[in-house]
Amino acid sequence: MSTTPTTAAFSETEERQELRKAVRDLGRKYGRDYFIKAHAEGRKTTELWTEAGKLGYLGVAVPEEYGGGGGDIGDLAAVCEELAAAGSPLLLMVVSPAIVGTIIAQYGTDEQKQRWLPGLADGTATYAFSITEPDAGSNSHRITTTAHRESDGGWRLTGGKTYISGVDEASHVLVVARTEDAKTGNLKPALFLVPTDAQGLEYTEIPMGIVSPEKQFTLFFDDLRVPDDALIGSEDAGIEQLFAGLNPERIMGASFALGTARLALEMATEYAKERQVFKAPIGAHQAIAHPLAQTYIEIESARLLTQRAAALYAAADHMAAGEAANMAKYAAGEAVCNAVDRAIQTHGGNGLAEEYGLVQMLAGSRLSRIAPVSREMVLNFIAQFSLGLPKSY
C-alpha cells in the first residue's frame, strides 16, 4: 500500500485521475529543490507556471469557448494539490484562475470574458485579488476602500489593502471595494479589475518569513481612476458575487495545504523506513508509526471534504458548498500543520537542517491555519450556520 494518499476511483473520474498523474509528472520534473532555489535566488517559478499554462493545466476550469479545458473547480484543485505534493506549489493558482477567473466567468460581460479569460487559460496572464484591509482583518463588513462613480462614467478608487499575493507578477488586480452609497453597514461589494501599473496605485512588499517565491504586498489607492468596464458584474451584486470567488479560494487553499501535507508525510515515511538507531528502523516503533498513521487519516479525511466541496460547487449548490469548503479548509489546515510537525519530529535534529527540506515548510504550513480564512472564523461559521448557535461576533 502506498504511503502517499491516493484518490480512490469511486470519488473521482478516470479523467481527473489521469489529470493528476500528468500534473504529478510535471511537478516532479521541477520538484522541491527547484522551488527552494527560486526562493533563495529571489526569482519566480516562471518556468513551471509557463509550462503548466501551455499544457492547459492552469486553464483546466476556464470555459472551452474562452480557450480553457471546460472543467470545474475540482479539476483545478487537483492540479494545485499535485504540484504542491511534488514540492513545487503555485500559490497564485489559488488567486488568479480560481478566484479571479471564476468571478469573471460567472459575472463578466462577454466582452470582458473574451478579453480576460484566454490569458488565464494558457497561463500568459496572471491576476491578483485584493480584499484584506489593515483595519478590517477577517471582518469584511469593515472594508473602507471606496469606489466613487465619476461624471464621465468611470470610477475613482480610494483606500488600501494588505497581504495581497503576487502583485509584482500580475498585470491586473481584482479589487473589492464598496460603492459610495453603501452606508448601511451591510457589505455590498463591487469588484474592479485594475491594472497594476495604473497611476494612483502604489504597492509595497511585506517582508515575510515564509519560503516562497510569491511575495505579499500592501496596496494604496490614491484617487485611482478606471473606466466603467473595469467593473466586473454589477455594483449592486452584493455578497453573492464575492463568494462566487471565495468558496473556490477555500477549496484551492485546502488543496494547496493537502499537497504539502502529502509531501511532508512521504518524506517522513521514507526516513522512518531507512533510519536505524537501535535494532530496527525507527518506523517500527509506535511512537513514530502512530503519528504518521494519524496524519495519513487526517489527509484522507480532508481530501474527501475537499472533493465534496468541489462537487457541490460544480453542482451550483452554493450554501452546501460554502459549508463544505470551510470545513475542508479547516481540516486541511490542521492536517498540514500536523504533517509538517510530525515529519520534523520523525527526523529529529535533521528535521531542522536545511538539507532535508522540512524546516522550510514550517511557516508556510502554519499559514494554512490563518489564510484564506482563519480557523476561528471557520468555527464561527460552522457554529452559527451548521449548528444554529447564536452569532458570537
PDB file of N, CA and C in Angstrom, residues 23-24 26-28 30-39 43-49 52 58 76-95 169 210-215 252-264 267 336 357 360-361 364-365 367-368:
ATOM      1  N   VAL A  23      -0.073  15.903 -14.114  1.00  0.00           N
ATOM      2  CA  VAL A  23       0.425  17.057 -13.347  1.00  0.00           C
ATOM      3  C   VAL A  23       1.506  16.614 -12.374  1.00  0.00           C
ATOM      4  N   ARG A  24       1.331  15.439 -11.786  1.00  0.00           N
ATOM      5  CA  ARG A  24       2.338  14.915 -10.864  1.00  0.00           C
ATOM      6  C   ARG A  24       3.677  14.743 -11.579  1.00  0.00           C
ATOM      7  N   LEU A  26       4.701  16.436 -14.182  1.00  0.00           N
ATOM      8  CA  LEU A  26       5.251  17.778 -14.413  1.00  0.00           C
ATOM      9  C   LEU A  26       5.864  18.329 -13.132  1.00  0.00           C
ATOM     10  N   GLY A  27       5.169  18.186 -12.016  1.00  0.00           N
ATOM     11  CA  GLY A  27       5.682  18.698 -10.750  1.00  0.00           C
ATOM     12  C   GLY A  27       7.003  18.076 -10.368  1.00  0.00           C
ATOM     13  N   ARG A  28       7.132  16.776 -10.589  1.00  0.00           N
ATOM     14  CA  ARG A  28       8.374  16.083 -10.238  1.00  0.00           C
ATOM     15  C   ARG A  28       9.519  16.481 -11.154  1.00  0.00           C
ATOM     16  N   TYR A  30      10.218  19.422 -11.858  1.00  0.00           N
ATOM     17  CA  TYR A  30      10.798  20.601 -11.204  1.00  0.00           C
ATOM     18  C   TYR A  30      11.182  20.256  -9.760  1.00  0.00           C
ATOM     19  N   GLY A  31      10.221  19.908  -8.931  1.00  0.00           N
ATOM     20  CA  GLY A  31      10.497  19.401  -7.593  1.00  0.00           C
ATOM     21  C   GLY A  31      10.793  20.452  -6.542  1.00  0.00           C
ATOM     22  N   ARG A  32      11.067  19.949  -5.350  1.00  0.00           N
ATOM     23  CA  ARG A  32      11.270  20.806  -4.183  1.00  0.00           C
ATOM     24  C   ARG A  32      12.552  21.627  -4.285  1.00  0.00           C
ATOM     25  N   ASP A  33      13.609  21.043  -4.816  1.00  0.00           N
ATOM     26  CA  ASP A  33      14.870  21.776  -4.926  1.00  0.00           C
ATOM     27  C   ASP A  33      14.725  23.002  -5.824  1.00  0.00           C
ATOM     28  N   TYR A  34      13.991  22.850  -6.913  1.00  0.00           N
ATOM     29  CA  TYR A  34      13.732  23.971  -7.824  1.00  0.00           C
ATOM     30  C   TYR A  34      13.005  25.095  -7.102  1.00  0.00           C
ATOM     31  N   PHE A  35      11.997  24.727  -6.308  1.00  0.00           N
ATOM     32  CA  PHE A  35      11.181  25.709  -5.595  1.00  0.00           C
ATOM     33  C   PHE A  35      12.015  26.470  -4.565  1.00  0.00           C
ATOM     34  N   ILE A  36      12.780  25.743  -3.766  1.00  0.00           N
ATOM     35  CA  ILE A  36      13.596  26.368  -2.724  1.00  0.00           C
ATOM     36  C   ILE A  36      14.687  27.242  -3.342  1.00  0.00           C
ATOM     37  N   LYS A  37      15.271  26.774  -4.435  1.00  0.00           N
ATOM     38  CA  LYS A  37      16.324  27.559  -5.100  1.00  0.00           C
ATOM     39  C   LYS A  37      15.756  28.849  -5.675  1.00  0.00           C
ATOM     40  N   ALA A  38      14.564  28.797  -6.233  1.00  0.00           N
ATOM     41  CA  ALA A  38      13.935  30.006  -6.764  1.00  0.00           C
ATOM     42  C   ALA A  38      13.735  31.029  -5.660  1.00  0.00           C
ATOM     43  N   HIS A  39      13.273  30.565  -4.503  1.00  0.00           N
ATOM     44  CA  HIS A  39      13.120  31.487  -3.368  1.00  0.00           C
ATOM     45  C   HIS A  39      14.458  32.068  -2.943  1.00  0.00           C
ATOM     46  N   ARG A  43      13.918  34.767  -7.356  1.00  0.00           N
ATOM     47  CA  ARG A  43      13.244  34.737  -8.655  1.00  0.00           C
ATOM     48  C   ARG A  43      11.940  33.955  -8.546  1.00  0.00           C
ATOM     49  N   LYS A  44      11.155  33.992  -9.598  1.00  0.00           N
ATOM     50  CA  LYS A  44       9.849  33.342  -9.610  1.00  0.00           C
ATOM     51  C   LYS A  44       9.949  31.943 -10.213  1.00  0.00           C
ATOM     52  N   THR A  45       8.895  31.185 -10.036  1.00  0.00           N
ATOM     53  CA  THR A  45       8.819  29.858 -10.651  1.00  0.00           C
ATOM     54  C   THR A  45       8.169  29.983 -12.032  1.00  0.00           C
ATOM     55  N   THR A  46       8.709  30.904 -12.823  1.00  0.00           N
ATOM     56  CA  THR A  46       8.118  31.235 -14.120  1.00  0.00           C
ATOM     57  C   THR A  46       8.120  30.050 -15.064  1.00  0.00           C
ATOM     58  N   GLU A  47       9.206  29.272 -15.067  1.00  0.00           N
ATOM     59  CA  GLU A  47       9.303  28.144 -15.993  1.00  0.00           C
ATOM     60  C   GLU A  47       8.173  27.140 -15.747  1.00  0.00           C
ATOM     61  N   LEU A  48       7.906  26.852 -14.484  1.00  0.00           N
ATOM     62  CA  LEU A  48       6.848  25.901 -14.150  1.00  0.00           C
ATOM     63  C   LEU A  48       5.485  26.476 -14.512  1.00  0.00           C
ATOM     64  N   TRP A  49       5.246  27.729 -14.169  1.00  0.00           N
ATOM     65  CA  TRP A  49       3.969  28.376 -14.482  1.00  0.00           C
ATOM     66  C   TRP A  49       3.724  28.358 -15.991  1.00  0.00           C
ATOM     67  N   ALA A  52       3.037  24.764 -17.246  1.00  0.00           N
ATOM     68  CA  ALA A  52       1.713  24.325 -16.799  1.00  0.00           C
ATOM     69  C   ALA A  52       0.620  25.011 -17.617  1.00  0.00           C
ATOM     70  N   LEU A  58      -3.361  25.175 -16.045  1.00  0.00           N
ATOM     71  CA  LEU A  58      -3.820  26.363 -15.328  1.00  0.00           C
ATOM     72  C   LEU A  58      -5.218  26.763 -15.761  1.00  0.00           C
ATOM     73  N   LEU A  76      -9.253  21.981 -11.199  1.00  0.00           N
ATOM     74  CA  LEU A  76      -8.209  22.952 -10.882  1.00  0.00           C
ATOM     75  C   LEU A  76      -7.588  22.654  -9.519  1.00  0.00           C
ATOM     76  N   ALA A  77      -8.417  22.250  -8.563  1.00  0.00           N
ATOM     77  CA  ALA A  77      -7.915  21.892  -7.238  1.00  0.00           C
ATOM     78  C   ALA A  77      -6.983  20.691  -7.301  1.00  0.00           C
ATOM     79  N   ALA A  78      -7.289  19.746  -8.179  1.00  0.00           N
ATOM     80  CA  ALA A  78      -6.421  18.572  -8.348  1.00  0.00           C
ATOM     81  C   ALA A  78      -5.053  18.992  -8.872  1.00  0.00           C
ATOM     82  N   VAL A  79      -5.025  19.931  -9.812  1.00  0.00           N
ATOM     83  CA  VAL A  79      -3.751  20.440 -10.331  1.00  0.00           C
ATOM     84  C   VAL A  79      -2.955  21.094  -9.213  1.00  0.00           C
ATOM     85  N   CYS A  80      -3.624  21.940  -8.433  1.00  0.00           N
ATOM     86  CA  CYS A  80      -2.969  22.643  -7.330  1.00  0.00           C
ATOM     87  C   CYS A  80      -2.386  21.657  -6.320  1.00  0.00           C
ATOM     88  N   GLU A  81      -3.144  20.635  -5.958  1.00  0.00           N
ATOM     89  CA  GLU A  81      -2.700  19.663  -4.964  1.00  0.00           C
ATOM     90  C   GLU A  81      -1.495  18.870  -5.449  1.00  0.00           C
ATOM     91  N   GLU A  82      -1.547  18.434  -6.703  1.00  0.00           N
ATOM     92  CA  GLU A  82      -0.461  17.590  -7.207  1.00  0.00           C
ATOM     93  C   GLU A  82       0.847  18.358  -7.341  1.00  0.00           C
ATOM     94  N   LEU A  83       0.792  19.613  -7.745  1.00  0.00           N
ATOM     95  CA  LEU A  83       2.019  20.406  -7.818  1.00  0.00           C
ATOM     96  C   LEU A  83       2.607  20.623  -6.427  1.00  0.00           C
ATOM     97  N   ALA A  84       1.737  20.872  -5.439  1.00  0.00           N
ATOM     98  CA  ALA A  84       2.212  21.033  -4.069  1.00  0.00           C
ATOM     99  C   ALA A  84       2.806  19.730  -3.546  1.00  0.00           C
ATOM    100  N   ALA A  85       2.176  18.614  -3.873  1.00  0.00           N
ATOM    101  CA  ALA A  85       2.674  17.316  -3.413  1.00  0.00           C
ATOM    102  C   ALA A  85       4.017  16.975  -4.046  1.00  0.00           C
ATOM    103  N   ALA A  86       4.293  17.551  -5.223  1.00  0.00           N
ATOM    104  CA  ALA A  86       5.582  17.334  -5.883  1.00  0.00           C
ATOM    105  C   ALA A  86       6.658  18.297  -5.389  1.00  0.00           C
ATOM    106  N   GLY A  87       6.276  19.224  -4.512  1.00  0.00           N
ATOM    107  CA  GLY A  87       7.258  20.137  -3.927  1.00  0.00           C
ATOM    108  C   GLY A  87       7.374  21.474  -4.611  1.00  0.00           C
ATOM    109  N   SER A  88       6.552  21.710  -5.644  1.00  0.00           N
ATOM    110  CA  SER A  88       6.592  22.996  -6.354  1.00  0.00           C
ATOM    111  C   SER A  88       5.199  23.598  -6.411  1.00  0.00           C
ATOM    112  N   PRO A  89       4.667  24.050  -5.280  1.00  0.00           N
ATOM    113  CA  PRO A  89       3.324  24.631  -5.276  1.00  0.00           C
ATOM    114  C   PRO A  89       3.284  25.977  -5.980  1.00  0.00           C
ATOM    115  N   LEU A  90       2.139  26.294  -6.560  1.00  0.00           N
ATOM    116  CA  LEU A  90       1.946  27.586  -7.222  1.00  0.00           C
ATOM    117  C   LEU A  90       0.831  28.329  -6.493  1.00  0.00           C
ATOM    118  N   LEU A  91       1.222  29.212  -5.581  1.00  0.00           N
ATOM    119  CA  LEU A  91       0.247  29.935  -4.764  1.00  0.00           C
ATOM    120  C   LEU A  91      -0.717  30.751  -5.614  1.00  0.00           C
ATOM    121  N   LEU A  92      -0.221  31.324  -6.701  1.00  0.00           N
ATOM    122  CA  LEU A  92      -1.089  32.188  -7.500  1.00  0.00           C
ATOM    123  C   LEU A  92      -2.167  31.413  -8.248  1.00  0.00           C
ATOM    124  N   MET A  93      -2.096  30.083  -8.262  1.00  0.00           N
ATOM    125  CA  MET A  93      -3.227  29.311  -8.775  1.00  0.00           C
ATOM    126  C   MET A  93      -4.473  29.549  -7.936  1.00  0.00           C
ATOM    127  N   VAL A  94      -4.276  29.722  -6.641  1.00  0.00           N
ATOM    128  CA  VAL A  94      -5.401  29.960  -5.741  1.00  0.00           C
ATOM    129  C   VAL A  94      -6.075  31.282  -6.079  1.00  0.00           C
ATOM    130  N   VAL A  95      -5.279  32.250  -6.511  1.00  0.00           N
ATOM    131  CA  VAL A  95      -5.767  33.608  -6.726  1.00  0.00           C
ATOM    132  C   VAL A  95      -6.231  33.828  -8.159  1.00  0.00           C
ATOM    133  N   GLU A 169       3.725  40.078  -9.947  1.00  0.00           N
ATOM    134  CA  GLU A 169       3.658  39.151 -11.079  1.00  0.00           C
ATOM    135  C   GLU A 169       2.414  39.359 -11.926  1.00  0.00           C
ATOM    136  N   ILE A 210       8.260  33.295   5.191  1.00  0.00           N
ATOM    137  CA  ILE A 210       7.806  32.087   4.503  1.00  0.00           C
ATOM    138  C   ILE A 210       8.708  31.814   3.305  1.00  0.00           C
ATOM    139  N   VAL A 211       9.103  30.573   3.119  1.00  0.00           N
ATOM    140  CA  VAL A 211       9.898  30.181   1.961  1.00  0.00           C
ATOM    141  C   VAL A 211       8.957  30.026   0.775  1.00  0.00           C
ATOM    142  N   SER A 212       8.925  31.045  -0.064  1.00  0.00           N
ATOM    143  CA  SER A 212       8.040  31.041  -1.222  1.00  0.00           C
ATOM    144  C   SER A 212       8.493  32.104  -2.197  1.00  0.00           C
ATOM    145  N   PRO A 213       8.534  31.800  -3.489  1.00  0.00           N
ATOM    146  CA  PRO A 213       8.878  32.826  -4.476  1.00  0.00           C
ATOM    147  C   PRO A 213       7.809  33.922  -4.589  1.00  0.00           C
ATOM    148  N   GLU A 214       6.548  33.594  -4.219  1.00  0.00           N
ATOM    149  CA  GLU A 214       5.487  34.597  -4.282  1.00  0.00           C
ATOM    150  C   GLU A 214       5.586  35.544  -3.096  1.00  0.00           C
ATOM    151  N   LYS A 215       5.386  36.826  -3.363  1.00  0.00           N
ATOM    152  CA  LYS A 215       5.529  37.861  -2.343  1.00  0.00           C
ATOM    153  C   LYS A 215       4.167  38.406  -1.920  1.00  0.00           C
ATOM    154  N   MET A 252      -9.343  25.696  -3.042  1.00  0.00           N
ATOM    155  CA  MET A 252      -7.966  25.701  -3.526  1.00  0.00           C
ATOM    156  C   MET A 252      -6.974  25.783  -2.376  1.00  0.00           C
ATOM    157  N   GLY A 253      -7.302  26.591  -1.352  1.00  0.00           N
ATOM    158  CA  GLY A 253      -6.435  26.670  -0.184  1.00  0.00           C
ATOM    159  C   GLY A 253      -6.293  25.325   0.506  1.00  0.00           C
ATOM    160  N   ALA A 254      -7.406  24.591   0.578  1.00  0.00           N
ATOM    161  CA  ALA A 254      -7.366  23.244   1.154  1.00  0.00           C
ATOM    162  C   ALA A 254      -6.493  22.322   0.313  1.00  0.00           C
ATOM    163  N   SER A 255      -6.614  22.411  -1.001  1.00  0.00           N
ATOM    164  CA  SER A 255      -5.828  21.555  -1.896  1.00  0.00           C
ATOM    165  C   SER A 255      -4.344  21.871  -1.807  1.00  0.00           C
ATOM    166  N   PHE A 256      -4.019  23.155  -1.727  1.00  0.00           N
ATOM    167  CA  PHE A 256      -2.631  23.593  -1.566  1.00  0.00           C
ATOM    168  C   PHE A 256      -2.039  22.984  -0.296  1.00  0.00           C
ATOM    169  N   ALA A 257      -2.798  23.063   0.809  1.00  0.00           N
ATOM    170  CA  ALA A 257      -2.336  22.518   2.088  1.00  0.00           C
ATOM    171  C   ALA A 257      -2.210  21.002   2.023  1.00  0.00           C
ATOM    172  N   LEU A 258      -3.154  20.343   1.369  1.00  0.00           N
ATOM    173  CA  LEU A 258      -3.124  18.883   1.289  1.00  0.00           C
ATOM    174  C   LEU A 258      -1.915  18.386   0.512  1.00  0.00           C
ATOM    175  N   GLY A 259      -1.557  19.089  -0.555  1.00  0.00           N
ATOM    176  CA  GLY A 259      -0.373  18.689  -1.302  1.00  0.00           C
ATOM    177  C   GLY A 259       0.875  18.758  -0.456  1.00  0.00           C
ATOM    178  N   THR A 260       1.004  19.845   0.303  1.00  0.00           N
ATOM    179  CA  THR A 260       2.160  19.995   1.184  1.00  0.00           C
ATOM    180  C   THR A 260       2.161  18.925   2.270  1.00  0.00           C
ATOM    181  N   ALA A 261       0.978  18.627   2.808  1.00  0.00           N
ATOM    182  CA  ALA A 261       0.871  17.581   3.838  1.00  0.00           C
ATOM    183  C   ALA A 261       1.294  16.229   3.274  1.00  0.00           C
ATOM    184  N   ARG A 262       0.883  15.927   2.058  1.00  0.00           N
ATOM    185  CA  ARG A 262       1.274  14.659   1.432  1.00  0.00           C
ATOM    186  C   ARG A 262       2.790  14.577   1.262  1.00  0.00           C
ATOM    187  N   LEU A 263       3.389  15.687   0.854  1.00  0.00           N
ATOM    188  CA  LEU A 263       4.839  15.705   0.666  1.00  0.00           C
ATOM    189  C   LEU A 263       5.560  15.487   1.994  1.00  0.00           C
ATOM    190  N   ALA A 264       5.113  16.164   3.038  1.00  0.00           N
ATOM    191  CA  ALA A 264       5.742  16.006   4.355  1.00  0.00           C
ATOM    192  C   ALA A 264       5.614  14.574   4.847  1.00  0.00           C
ATOM    193  N   MET A 267       8.027  12.296   2.932  1.00  0.00           N
ATOM    194  CA  MET A 267       9.414  12.470   3.381  1.00  0.00           C
ATOM    195  C   MET A 267       9.634  11.801   4.731  1.00  0.00           C
ATOM    196  N   VAL A 336      -2.066  19.727   7.504  1.00  0.00           N
ATOM    197  CA  VAL A 336      -0.727  20.105   7.049  1.00  0.00           C
ATOM    198  C   VAL A 336       0.151  20.545   8.215  1.00  0.00           C
ATOM    199  N   GLY A 357      14.923  19.768   3.885  1.00  0.00           N
ATOM    200  CA  GLY A 357      13.806  20.436   3.226  1.00  0.00           C
ATOM    201  C   GLY A 357      12.515  20.533   4.001  1.00  0.00           C
ATOM    202  N   GLN A 360      11.859  24.381   5.988  1.00  0.00           N
ATOM    203  CA  GLN A 360      11.386  25.429   5.084  1.00  0.00           C
ATOM    204  C   GLN A 360       9.866  25.405   4.928  1.00  0.00           C
ATOM    205  N   MET A 361       9.237  24.275   5.258  1.00  0.00           N
ATOM    206  CA  MET A 361       7.778  24.171   5.137  1.00  0.00           C
ATOM    207  C   MET A 361       7.039  24.718   6.355  1.00  0.00           C
ATOM    208  N   GLY A 364       5.089  28.155   6.122  1.00  0.00           N
ATOM    209  CA  GLY A 364       4.061  28.035   5.108  1.00  0.00           C
ATOM    210  C   GLY A 364       2.909  27.150   5.536  1.00  0.00           C
ATOM    211  N   SER A 365       3.220  26.059   6.227  1.00  0.00           N
ATOM    212  CA  SER A 365       2.148  25.190   6.707  1.00  0.00           C
ATOM    213  C   SER A 365       1.310  25.898   7.760  1.00  0.00           C
ATOM    214  N   LEU A 367       0.651  28.978   7.887  1.00  0.00           N
ATOM    215  CA  LEU A 367      -0.209  29.944   7.205  1.00  0.00           C
ATOM    216  C   LEU A 367      -1.573  29.339   6.883  1.00  0.00           C
ATOM    217  N   SER A 368      -1.613  28.032   6.682  1.00  0.00           N
ATOM    218  CA  SER A 368      -2.868  27.377   6.303  1.00  0.00           C
ATOM    219  C   SER A 368      -3.917  27.437   7.404  1.00  0.00           C
TER     220      SER A 368
END
